[in-house]
CSV table of C-alpha atoms and ligand atoms in Angstrom, one decimal:
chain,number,residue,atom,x,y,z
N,224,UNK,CA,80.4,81.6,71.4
N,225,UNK,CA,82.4,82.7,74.9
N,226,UNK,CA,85.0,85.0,73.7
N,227,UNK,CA,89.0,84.3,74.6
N,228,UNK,CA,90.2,85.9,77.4
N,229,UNK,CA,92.8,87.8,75.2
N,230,UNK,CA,89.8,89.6,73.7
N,231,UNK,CA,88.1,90.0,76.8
N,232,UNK,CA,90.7,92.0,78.4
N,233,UNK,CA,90.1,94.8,75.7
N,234,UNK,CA,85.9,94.3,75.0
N,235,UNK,CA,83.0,94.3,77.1
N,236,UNK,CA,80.2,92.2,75.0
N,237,UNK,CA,78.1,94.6,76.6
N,238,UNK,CA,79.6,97.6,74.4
N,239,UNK,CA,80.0,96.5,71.2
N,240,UNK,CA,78.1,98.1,68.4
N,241,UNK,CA,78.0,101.2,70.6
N,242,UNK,CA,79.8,104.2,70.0
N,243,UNK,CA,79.5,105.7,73.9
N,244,UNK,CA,81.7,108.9,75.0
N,245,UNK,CA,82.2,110.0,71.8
N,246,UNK,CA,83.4,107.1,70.5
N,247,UNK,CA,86.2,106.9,73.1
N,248,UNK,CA,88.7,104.3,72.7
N,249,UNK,CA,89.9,104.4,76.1
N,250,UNK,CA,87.7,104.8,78.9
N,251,UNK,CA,87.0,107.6,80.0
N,252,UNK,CA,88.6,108.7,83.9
N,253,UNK,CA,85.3,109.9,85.5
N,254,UNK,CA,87.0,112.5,88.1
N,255,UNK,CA,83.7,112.7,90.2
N,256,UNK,CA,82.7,112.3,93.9
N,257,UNK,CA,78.7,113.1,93.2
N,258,UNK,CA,76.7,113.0,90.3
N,259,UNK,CA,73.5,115.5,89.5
N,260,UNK,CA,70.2,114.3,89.1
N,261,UNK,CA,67.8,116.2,86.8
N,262,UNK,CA,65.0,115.8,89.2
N,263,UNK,CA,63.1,114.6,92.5
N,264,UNK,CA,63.3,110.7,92.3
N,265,UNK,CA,65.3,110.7,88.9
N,266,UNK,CA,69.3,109.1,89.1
N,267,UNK,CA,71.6,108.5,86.2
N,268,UNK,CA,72.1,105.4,87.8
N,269,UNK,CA,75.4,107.2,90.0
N,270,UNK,CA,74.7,109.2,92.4
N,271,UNK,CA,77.8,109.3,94.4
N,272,UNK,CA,81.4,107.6,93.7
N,273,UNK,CA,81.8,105.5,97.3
N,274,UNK,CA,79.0,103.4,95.7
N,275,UNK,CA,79.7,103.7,92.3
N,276,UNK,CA,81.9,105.4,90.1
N,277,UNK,CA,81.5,104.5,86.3
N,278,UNK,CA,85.1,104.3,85.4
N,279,UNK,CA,85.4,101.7,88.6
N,280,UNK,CA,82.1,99.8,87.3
N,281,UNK,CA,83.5,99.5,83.5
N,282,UNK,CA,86.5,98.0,85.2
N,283,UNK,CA,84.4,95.5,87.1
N,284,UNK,CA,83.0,94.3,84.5
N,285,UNK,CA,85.9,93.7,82.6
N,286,UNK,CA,87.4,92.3,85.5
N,287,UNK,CA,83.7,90.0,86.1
N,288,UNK,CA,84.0,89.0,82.5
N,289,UNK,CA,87.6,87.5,82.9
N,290,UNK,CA,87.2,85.4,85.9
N,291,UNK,CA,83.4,83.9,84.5
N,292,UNK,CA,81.4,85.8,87.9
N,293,UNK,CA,78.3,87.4,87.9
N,294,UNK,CA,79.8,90.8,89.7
N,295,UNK,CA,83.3,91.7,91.0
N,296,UNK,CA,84.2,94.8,93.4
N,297,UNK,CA,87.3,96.7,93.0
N,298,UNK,CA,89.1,98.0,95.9
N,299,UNK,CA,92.1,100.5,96.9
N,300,UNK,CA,94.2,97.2,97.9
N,301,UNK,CA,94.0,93.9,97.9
N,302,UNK,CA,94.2,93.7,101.3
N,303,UNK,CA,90.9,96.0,101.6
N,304,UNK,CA,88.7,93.8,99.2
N,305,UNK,CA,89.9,90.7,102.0
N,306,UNK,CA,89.2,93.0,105.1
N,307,UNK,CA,85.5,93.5,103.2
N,308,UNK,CA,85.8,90.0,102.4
N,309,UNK,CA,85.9,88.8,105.9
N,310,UNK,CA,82.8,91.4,106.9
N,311,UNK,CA,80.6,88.7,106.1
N,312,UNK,CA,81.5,86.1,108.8
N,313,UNK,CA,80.0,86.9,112.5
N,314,UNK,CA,81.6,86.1,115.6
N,315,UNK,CA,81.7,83.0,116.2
N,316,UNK,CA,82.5,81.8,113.0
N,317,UNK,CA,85.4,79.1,112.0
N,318,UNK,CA,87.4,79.2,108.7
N,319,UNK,CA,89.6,76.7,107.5
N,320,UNK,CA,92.6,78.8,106.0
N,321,UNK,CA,95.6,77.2,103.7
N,322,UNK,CA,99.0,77.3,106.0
N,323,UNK,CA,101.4,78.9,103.6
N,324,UNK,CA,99.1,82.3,102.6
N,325,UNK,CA,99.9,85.8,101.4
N,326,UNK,CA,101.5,87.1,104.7
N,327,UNK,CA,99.6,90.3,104.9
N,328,UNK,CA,96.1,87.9,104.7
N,329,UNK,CA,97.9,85.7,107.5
N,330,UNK,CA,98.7,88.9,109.8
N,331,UNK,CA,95.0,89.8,109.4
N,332,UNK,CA,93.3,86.8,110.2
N,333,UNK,CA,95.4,86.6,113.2
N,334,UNK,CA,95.2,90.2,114.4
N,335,UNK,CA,92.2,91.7,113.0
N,336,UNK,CA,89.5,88.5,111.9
N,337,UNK,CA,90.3,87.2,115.3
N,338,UNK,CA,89.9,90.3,117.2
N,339,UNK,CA,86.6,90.4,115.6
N,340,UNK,CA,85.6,86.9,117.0
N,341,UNK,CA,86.2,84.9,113.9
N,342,UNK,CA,88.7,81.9,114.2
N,343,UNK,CA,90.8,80.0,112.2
N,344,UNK,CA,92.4,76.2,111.4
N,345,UNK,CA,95.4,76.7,109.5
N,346,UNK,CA,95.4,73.8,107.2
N,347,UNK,CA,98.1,72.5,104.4
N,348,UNK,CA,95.6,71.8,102.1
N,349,UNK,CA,97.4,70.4,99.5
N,350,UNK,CA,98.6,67.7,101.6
N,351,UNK,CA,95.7,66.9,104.4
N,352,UNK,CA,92.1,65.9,104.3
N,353,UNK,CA,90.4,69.3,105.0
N,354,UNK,CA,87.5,67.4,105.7
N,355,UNK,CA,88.7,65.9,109.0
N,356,UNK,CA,89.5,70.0,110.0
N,357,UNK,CA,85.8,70.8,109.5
N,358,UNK,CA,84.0,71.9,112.4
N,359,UNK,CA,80.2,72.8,113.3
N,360,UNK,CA,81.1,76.1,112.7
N,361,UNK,CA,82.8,76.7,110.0
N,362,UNK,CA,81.7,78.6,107.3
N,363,UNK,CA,84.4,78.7,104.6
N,364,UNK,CA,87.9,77.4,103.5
N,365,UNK,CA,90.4,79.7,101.9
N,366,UNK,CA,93.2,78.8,99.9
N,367,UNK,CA,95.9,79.9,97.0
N,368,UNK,CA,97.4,78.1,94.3
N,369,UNK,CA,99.7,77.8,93.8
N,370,UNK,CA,100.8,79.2,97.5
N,371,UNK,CA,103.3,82.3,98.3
N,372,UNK,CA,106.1,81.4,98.2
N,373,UNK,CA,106.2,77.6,98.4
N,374,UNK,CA,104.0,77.2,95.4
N,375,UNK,CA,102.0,74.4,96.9
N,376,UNK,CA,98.7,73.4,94.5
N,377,UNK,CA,95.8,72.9,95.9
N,378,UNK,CA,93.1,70.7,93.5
N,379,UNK,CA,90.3,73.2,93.3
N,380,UNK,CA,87.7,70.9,92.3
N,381,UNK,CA,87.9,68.6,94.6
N,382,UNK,CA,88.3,70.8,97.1
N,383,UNK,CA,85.2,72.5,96.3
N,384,UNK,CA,83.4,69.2,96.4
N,385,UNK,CA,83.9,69.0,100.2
N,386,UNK,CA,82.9,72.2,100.7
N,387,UNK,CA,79.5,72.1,98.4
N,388,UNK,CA,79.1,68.9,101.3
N,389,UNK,CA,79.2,70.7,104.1
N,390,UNK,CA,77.3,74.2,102.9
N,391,UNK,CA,81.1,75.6,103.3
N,392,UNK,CA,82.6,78.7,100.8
N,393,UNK,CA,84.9,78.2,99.5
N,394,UNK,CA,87.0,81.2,98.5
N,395,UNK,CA,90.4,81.5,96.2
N,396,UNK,CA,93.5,83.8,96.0
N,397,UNK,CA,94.3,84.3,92.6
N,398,UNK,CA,96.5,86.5,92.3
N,399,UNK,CA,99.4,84.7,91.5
N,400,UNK,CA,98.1,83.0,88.3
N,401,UNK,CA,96.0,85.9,87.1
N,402,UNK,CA,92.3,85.0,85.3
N,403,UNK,CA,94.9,84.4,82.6
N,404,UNK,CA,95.8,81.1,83.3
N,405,UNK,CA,92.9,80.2,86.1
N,406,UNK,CA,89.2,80.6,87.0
N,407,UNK,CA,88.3,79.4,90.1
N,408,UNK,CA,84.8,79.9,90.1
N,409,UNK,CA,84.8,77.9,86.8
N,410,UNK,CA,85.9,74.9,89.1
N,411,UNK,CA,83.8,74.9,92.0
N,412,UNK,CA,84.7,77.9,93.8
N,413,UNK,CA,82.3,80.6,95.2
N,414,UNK,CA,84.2,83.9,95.7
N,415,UNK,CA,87.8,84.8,93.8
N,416,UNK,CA,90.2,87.3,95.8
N,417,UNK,CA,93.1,89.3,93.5
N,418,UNK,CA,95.4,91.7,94.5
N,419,UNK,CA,95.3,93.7,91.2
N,420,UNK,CA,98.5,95.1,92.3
N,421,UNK,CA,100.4,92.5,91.1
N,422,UNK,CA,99.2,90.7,87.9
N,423,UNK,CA,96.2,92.6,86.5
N,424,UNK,CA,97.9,96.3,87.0
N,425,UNK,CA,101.0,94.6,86.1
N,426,UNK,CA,103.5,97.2,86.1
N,427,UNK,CA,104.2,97.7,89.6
N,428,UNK,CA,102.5,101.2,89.7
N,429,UNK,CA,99.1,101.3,91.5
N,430,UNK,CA,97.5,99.4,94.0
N,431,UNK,CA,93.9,97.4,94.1
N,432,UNK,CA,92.1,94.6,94.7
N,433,UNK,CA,89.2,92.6,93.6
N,434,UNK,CA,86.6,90.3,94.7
N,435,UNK,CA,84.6,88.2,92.4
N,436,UNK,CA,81.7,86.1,92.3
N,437,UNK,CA,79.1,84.3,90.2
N,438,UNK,CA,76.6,84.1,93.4
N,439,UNK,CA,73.5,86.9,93.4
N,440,UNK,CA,73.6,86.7,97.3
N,441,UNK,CA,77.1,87.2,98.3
N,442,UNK,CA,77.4,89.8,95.7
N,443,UNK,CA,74.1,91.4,97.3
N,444,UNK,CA,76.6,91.3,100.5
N,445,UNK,CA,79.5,93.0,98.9
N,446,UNK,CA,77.9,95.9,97.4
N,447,UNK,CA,75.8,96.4,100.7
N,448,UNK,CA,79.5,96.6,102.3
N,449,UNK,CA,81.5,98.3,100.1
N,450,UNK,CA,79.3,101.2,100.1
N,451,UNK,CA,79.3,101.2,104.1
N,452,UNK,CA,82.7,100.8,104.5
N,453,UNK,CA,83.9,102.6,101.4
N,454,UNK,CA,87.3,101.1,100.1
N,455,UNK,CA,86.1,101.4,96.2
N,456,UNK,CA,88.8,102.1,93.7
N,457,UNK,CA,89.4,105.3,92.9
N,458,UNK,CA,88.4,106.6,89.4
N,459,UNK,CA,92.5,107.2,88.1
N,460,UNK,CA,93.2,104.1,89.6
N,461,UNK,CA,90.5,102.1,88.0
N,462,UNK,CA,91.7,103.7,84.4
N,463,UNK,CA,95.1,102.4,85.2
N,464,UNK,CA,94.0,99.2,86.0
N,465,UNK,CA,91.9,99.2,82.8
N,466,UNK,CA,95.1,99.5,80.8
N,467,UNK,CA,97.2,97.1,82.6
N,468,UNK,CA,94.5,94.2,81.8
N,469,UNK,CA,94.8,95.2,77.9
N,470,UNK,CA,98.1,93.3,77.9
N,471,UNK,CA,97.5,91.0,80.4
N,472,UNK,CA,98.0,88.0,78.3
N,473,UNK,CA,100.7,88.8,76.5
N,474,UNK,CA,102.4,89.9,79.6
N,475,UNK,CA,101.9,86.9,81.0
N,476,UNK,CA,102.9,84.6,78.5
N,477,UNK,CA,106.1,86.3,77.5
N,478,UNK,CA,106.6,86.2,81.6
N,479,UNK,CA,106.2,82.9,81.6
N,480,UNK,CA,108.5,81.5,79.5
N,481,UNK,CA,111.5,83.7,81.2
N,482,UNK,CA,110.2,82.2,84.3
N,483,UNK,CA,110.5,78.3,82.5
N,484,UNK,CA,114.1,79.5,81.8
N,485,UNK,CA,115.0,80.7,84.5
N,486,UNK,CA,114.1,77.5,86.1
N,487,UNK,CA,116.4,75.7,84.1
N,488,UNK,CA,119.1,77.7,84.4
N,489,UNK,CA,118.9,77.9,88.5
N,490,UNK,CA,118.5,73.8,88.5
N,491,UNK,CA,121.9,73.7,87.1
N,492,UNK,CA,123.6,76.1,90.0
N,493,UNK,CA,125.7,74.9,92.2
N,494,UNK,CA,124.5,77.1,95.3
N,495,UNK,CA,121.3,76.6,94.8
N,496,UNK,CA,119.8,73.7,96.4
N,497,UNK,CA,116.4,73.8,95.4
N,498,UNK,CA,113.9,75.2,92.3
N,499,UNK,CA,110.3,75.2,93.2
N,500,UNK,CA,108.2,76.1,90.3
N,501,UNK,CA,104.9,74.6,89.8
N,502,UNK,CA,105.8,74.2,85.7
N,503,UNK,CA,108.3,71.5,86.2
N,504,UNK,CA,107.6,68.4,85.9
N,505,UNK,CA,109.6,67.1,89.4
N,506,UNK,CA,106.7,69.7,91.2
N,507,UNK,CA,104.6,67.8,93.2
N,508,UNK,CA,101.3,69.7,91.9
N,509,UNK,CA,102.7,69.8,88.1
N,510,UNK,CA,99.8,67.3,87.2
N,511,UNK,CA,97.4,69.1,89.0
N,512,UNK,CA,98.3,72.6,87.6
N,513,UNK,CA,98.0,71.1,84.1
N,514,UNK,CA,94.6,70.0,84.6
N,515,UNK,CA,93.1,73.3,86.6
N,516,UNK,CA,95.2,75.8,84.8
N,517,UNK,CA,96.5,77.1,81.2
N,518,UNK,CA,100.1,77.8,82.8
N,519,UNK,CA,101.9,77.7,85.6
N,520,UNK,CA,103.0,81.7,86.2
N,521,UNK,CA,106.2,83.3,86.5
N,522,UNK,CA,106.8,83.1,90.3
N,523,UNK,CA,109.6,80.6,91.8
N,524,UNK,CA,111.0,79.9,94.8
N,525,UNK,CA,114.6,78.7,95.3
N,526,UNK,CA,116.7,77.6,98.2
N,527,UNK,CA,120.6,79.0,98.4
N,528,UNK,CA,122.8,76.9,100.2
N,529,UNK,CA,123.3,79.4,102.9
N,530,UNK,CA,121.9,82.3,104.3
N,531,UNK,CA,124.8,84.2,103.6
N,532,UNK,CA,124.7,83.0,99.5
N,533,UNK,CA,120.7,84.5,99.8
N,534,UNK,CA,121.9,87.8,101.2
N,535,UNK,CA,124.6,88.3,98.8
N,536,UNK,CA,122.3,87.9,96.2
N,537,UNK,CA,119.8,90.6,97.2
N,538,UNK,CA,123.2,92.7,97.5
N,539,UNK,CA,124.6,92.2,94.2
N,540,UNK,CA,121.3,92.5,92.0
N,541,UNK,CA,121.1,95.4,89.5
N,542,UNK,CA,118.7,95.7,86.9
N,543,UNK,CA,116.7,92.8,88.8
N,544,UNK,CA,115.3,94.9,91.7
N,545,UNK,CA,115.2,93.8,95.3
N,546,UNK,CA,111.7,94.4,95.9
N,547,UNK,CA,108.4,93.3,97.7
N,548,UNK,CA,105.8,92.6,95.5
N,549,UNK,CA,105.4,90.7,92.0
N,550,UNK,CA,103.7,90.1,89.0
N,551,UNK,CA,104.5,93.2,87.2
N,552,UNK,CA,106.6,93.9,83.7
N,553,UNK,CA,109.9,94.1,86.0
N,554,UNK,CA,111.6,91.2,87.9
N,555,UNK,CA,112.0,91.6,91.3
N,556,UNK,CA,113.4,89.5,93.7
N,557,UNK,CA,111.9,88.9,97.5
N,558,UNK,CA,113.5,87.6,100.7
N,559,UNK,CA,110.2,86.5,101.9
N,560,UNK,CA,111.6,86.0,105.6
N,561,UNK,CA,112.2,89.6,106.2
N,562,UNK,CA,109.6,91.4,103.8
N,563,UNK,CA,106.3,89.1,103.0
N,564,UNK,CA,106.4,86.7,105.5
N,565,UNK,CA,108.2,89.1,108.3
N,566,UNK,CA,105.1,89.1,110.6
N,567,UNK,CA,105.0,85.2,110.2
N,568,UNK,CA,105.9,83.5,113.7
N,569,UNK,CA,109.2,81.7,112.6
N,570,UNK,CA,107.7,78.3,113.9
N,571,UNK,CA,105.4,78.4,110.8
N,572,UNK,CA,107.6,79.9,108.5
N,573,UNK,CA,110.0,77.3,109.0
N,574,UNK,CA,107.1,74.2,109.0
N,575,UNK,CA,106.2,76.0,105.7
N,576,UNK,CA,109.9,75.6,104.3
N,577,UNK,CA,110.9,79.0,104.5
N,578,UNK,CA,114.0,79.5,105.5
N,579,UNK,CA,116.8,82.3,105.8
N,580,UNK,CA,117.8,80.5,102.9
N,581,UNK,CA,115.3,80.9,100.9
N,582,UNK,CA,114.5,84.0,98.0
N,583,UNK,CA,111.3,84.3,95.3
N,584,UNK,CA,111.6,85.6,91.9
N,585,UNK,CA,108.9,87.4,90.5
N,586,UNK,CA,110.2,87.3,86.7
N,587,UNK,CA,108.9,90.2,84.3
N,588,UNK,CA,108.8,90.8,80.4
N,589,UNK,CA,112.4,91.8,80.0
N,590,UNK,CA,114.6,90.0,77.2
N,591,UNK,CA,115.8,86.5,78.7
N,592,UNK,CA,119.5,87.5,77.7
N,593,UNK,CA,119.7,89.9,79.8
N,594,UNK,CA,117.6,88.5,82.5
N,595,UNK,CA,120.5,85.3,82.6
N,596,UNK,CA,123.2,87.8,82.1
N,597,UNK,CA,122.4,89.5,85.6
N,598,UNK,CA,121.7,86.4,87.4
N,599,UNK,CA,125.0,84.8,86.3
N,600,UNK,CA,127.1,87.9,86.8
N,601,UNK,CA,125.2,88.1,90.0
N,602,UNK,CA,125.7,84.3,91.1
N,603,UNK,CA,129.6,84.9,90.2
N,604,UNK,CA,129.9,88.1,92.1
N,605,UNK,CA,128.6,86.3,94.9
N,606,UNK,CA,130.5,83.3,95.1
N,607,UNK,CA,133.4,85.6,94.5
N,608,UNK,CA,132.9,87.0,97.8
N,609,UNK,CA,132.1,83.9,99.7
N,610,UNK,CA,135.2,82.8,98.9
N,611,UNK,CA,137.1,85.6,99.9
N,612,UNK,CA,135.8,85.6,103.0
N,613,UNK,CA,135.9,82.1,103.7
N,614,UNK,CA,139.7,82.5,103.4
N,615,UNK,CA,140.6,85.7,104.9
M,748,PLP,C1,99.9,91.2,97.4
M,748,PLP,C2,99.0,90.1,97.7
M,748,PLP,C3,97.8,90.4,98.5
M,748,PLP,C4,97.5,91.8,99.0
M,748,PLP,O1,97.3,92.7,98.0
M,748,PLP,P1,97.7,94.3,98.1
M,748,PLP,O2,97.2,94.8,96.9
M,748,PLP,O3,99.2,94.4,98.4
M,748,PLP,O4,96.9,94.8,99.3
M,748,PLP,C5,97.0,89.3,98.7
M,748,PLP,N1,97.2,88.1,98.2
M,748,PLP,C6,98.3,87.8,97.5
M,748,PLP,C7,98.5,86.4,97.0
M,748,PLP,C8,99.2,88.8,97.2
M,748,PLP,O5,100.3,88.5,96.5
């Protein structure tokens, strides 16, 4: 029987039964660039740490394991396993990318992909028929689900139905529900992309990235190109990735439910003039979500009433930190207009729904006391000084 994920985070099948490294709990940090080999033609399997590193390989595996691939690669940044990532289109090539992406993947598509010859359609796939966006050649579509920050949900399956049509890839962001709550490649897609910054590290300390698949050729691809271009994670870094995953799911869940409460408790602001979270029932992908995943997160996006409400906000916050990034055991909050999206032309930012108006939460582990506590003394601060300067 396919072990839970909970269990997979902390066991390799592979392992069990086996008391390796002296019985080693925790894996051990292999601090190596080259390996020795006891003779002409002979290898321990390593034989230097650009290719392969055995603390990075355990940590691919595990990381395989949880999103149901064959392989997975892990990277000194997220945004290094999509540079490899896009190493395997020529020039010439035509992708049909989601509209509202990650805005470090948008800035590279636009300023190094297309440099390199490779173009794009920039598509709302949640909304369109991608089909009609397919040219002779394109080669893959790449999406998120939900979307950063707008939480748009893409239907994986039958978006991957189109693409199995026309010989596409297709390839998924995942980063923002974690193998947690969604596998991709479980429902029809070809290559997974995380930012193991976020989720699978989960405590806001180290960067990394992954790509996973469950196809021998394009994994043949990755390893070919990893070890030319040479972005593998580092051996400490692996090890702390290793020990984020342990928790992942509990992380995740208690994240969750702050992130349902938090929901609730903006919907019933005065200032605020929109929620956007893909686990309430009023979200236009809620059924979707429900059917492709086993949660919705703990990201949400809310409109303030004004820019100057937003701003406030980010000035007032205390224990929540106002900070780029997400999915770790801290909340953070995000103006995504000046940080994430900055690089963004405003045109799209604004066809996207993002305006100066708008702020993400990234909710972490902490009590949900506390968590309302801030965002009401926050919220009461703020109006406070909206006021006041409306009258002086
Ligand atoms: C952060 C992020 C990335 C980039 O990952 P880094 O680890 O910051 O390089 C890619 N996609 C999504 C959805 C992200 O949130």
């Amino acid at each position: 029987m396919a072990r839970e994920i909970e269990t997979k985070c902390l066991h390799l099948e592979e392992e069990e039964g086996c008391c390796n490294n002296y019985g080693s709990i925790s894996y051990p940090i292999y601090q190596t660039a080259t390996y020795a080999h006891e003779g002409v033609g002979r290898s321990t399997g390593f034989d230097y740490s650009r290719l392969q590193n055995p603390t990075r390989e355990h940590l691919e595996k595990v990381v395989a394991s949880l999103e149901n691939g064959i392989d997975a690669l892990a990277f000194s940044s997220g945004m290094a396993a999509i540079s490899l990532l896009m190493e395997i289109f020529k020039p010439g090539d035509h992708l049909i990318a989601d509209a509202d992406l990650y805005g470090g993947s948008i800035r590279l598509f636009d300023h190094v992909s297309s440099k390199n010859g490779i173009s794009f359609s920039r598509v709302d796939c949640h909304k369109v028929n991608v089909e009609d966006y397919i040219q002779e050649n394109t080669k893959a579509i790449y999406i998120e689900t939900p979307t950063n920050p707008m939480m748009n949900v893409t239907d994986i399956q039958e978006l991957s139905k189109i693409a199995r049509k026309h010989d596409l890839l297709l390839i998924v962001d995942n980063t923002f529900l974690s193998p947690y709550f969604q596998n991709p490649l479980d429902l029809g897609a070809d290559i997974v992309v995380h930012s193991g910054t976020k989720y699978l590290g989960g405590h806001n300390d180290t960067l990394a990235g992954f790509l996973i698949t469950n196809r021998e050729d394009i994994s043949e691809k990755f390893r070919f190109l990893i070890k030319t271009t040479g972005a593998g994670l580092a051996p400490l870094d692996s090890w702390l990735l290793l020990r984020g995953i342990k928790t992942l799911g509990v992380r995740m869940d208690r994240a969750q439910e702050n992130a349902i409460a938090i929901a609730h408790w903006l919907k019933k602001q005065k200032a605020v003039t929109k929620v956007i979270y893909p686990g309430l029932p009023e979200h236009p992908g809620y059924e979707i979500m429900k059917k492709q995943a086993r949660g919705f997160g703990a990201m949400l996006t809310f409109q303030l009433e004004s820019k100057e409400f937003a701003l406030a906000i980010l000035e007032n916050v205390r224990m929540i930190k106002f900070a780029e990034s997400l999915g770790g055991v801290e909340t953070l909050i995000t103006y995504p207009t000046t940080q994430t999206h900055a690089d963004v032309p405003k045109e799209i930012r604004e066809k996207n729904g993002i305006t100066e108006a708008t702020l993400r939460l990234s909710v972490g582990i902490e009590n949900i006391k506390d968590l309302i506590a801030e965002l009401e003394k926050v919220f009461k601060e703020t109006e406070g000084e909206l006021y006041a300067r409306e009258k002086s």
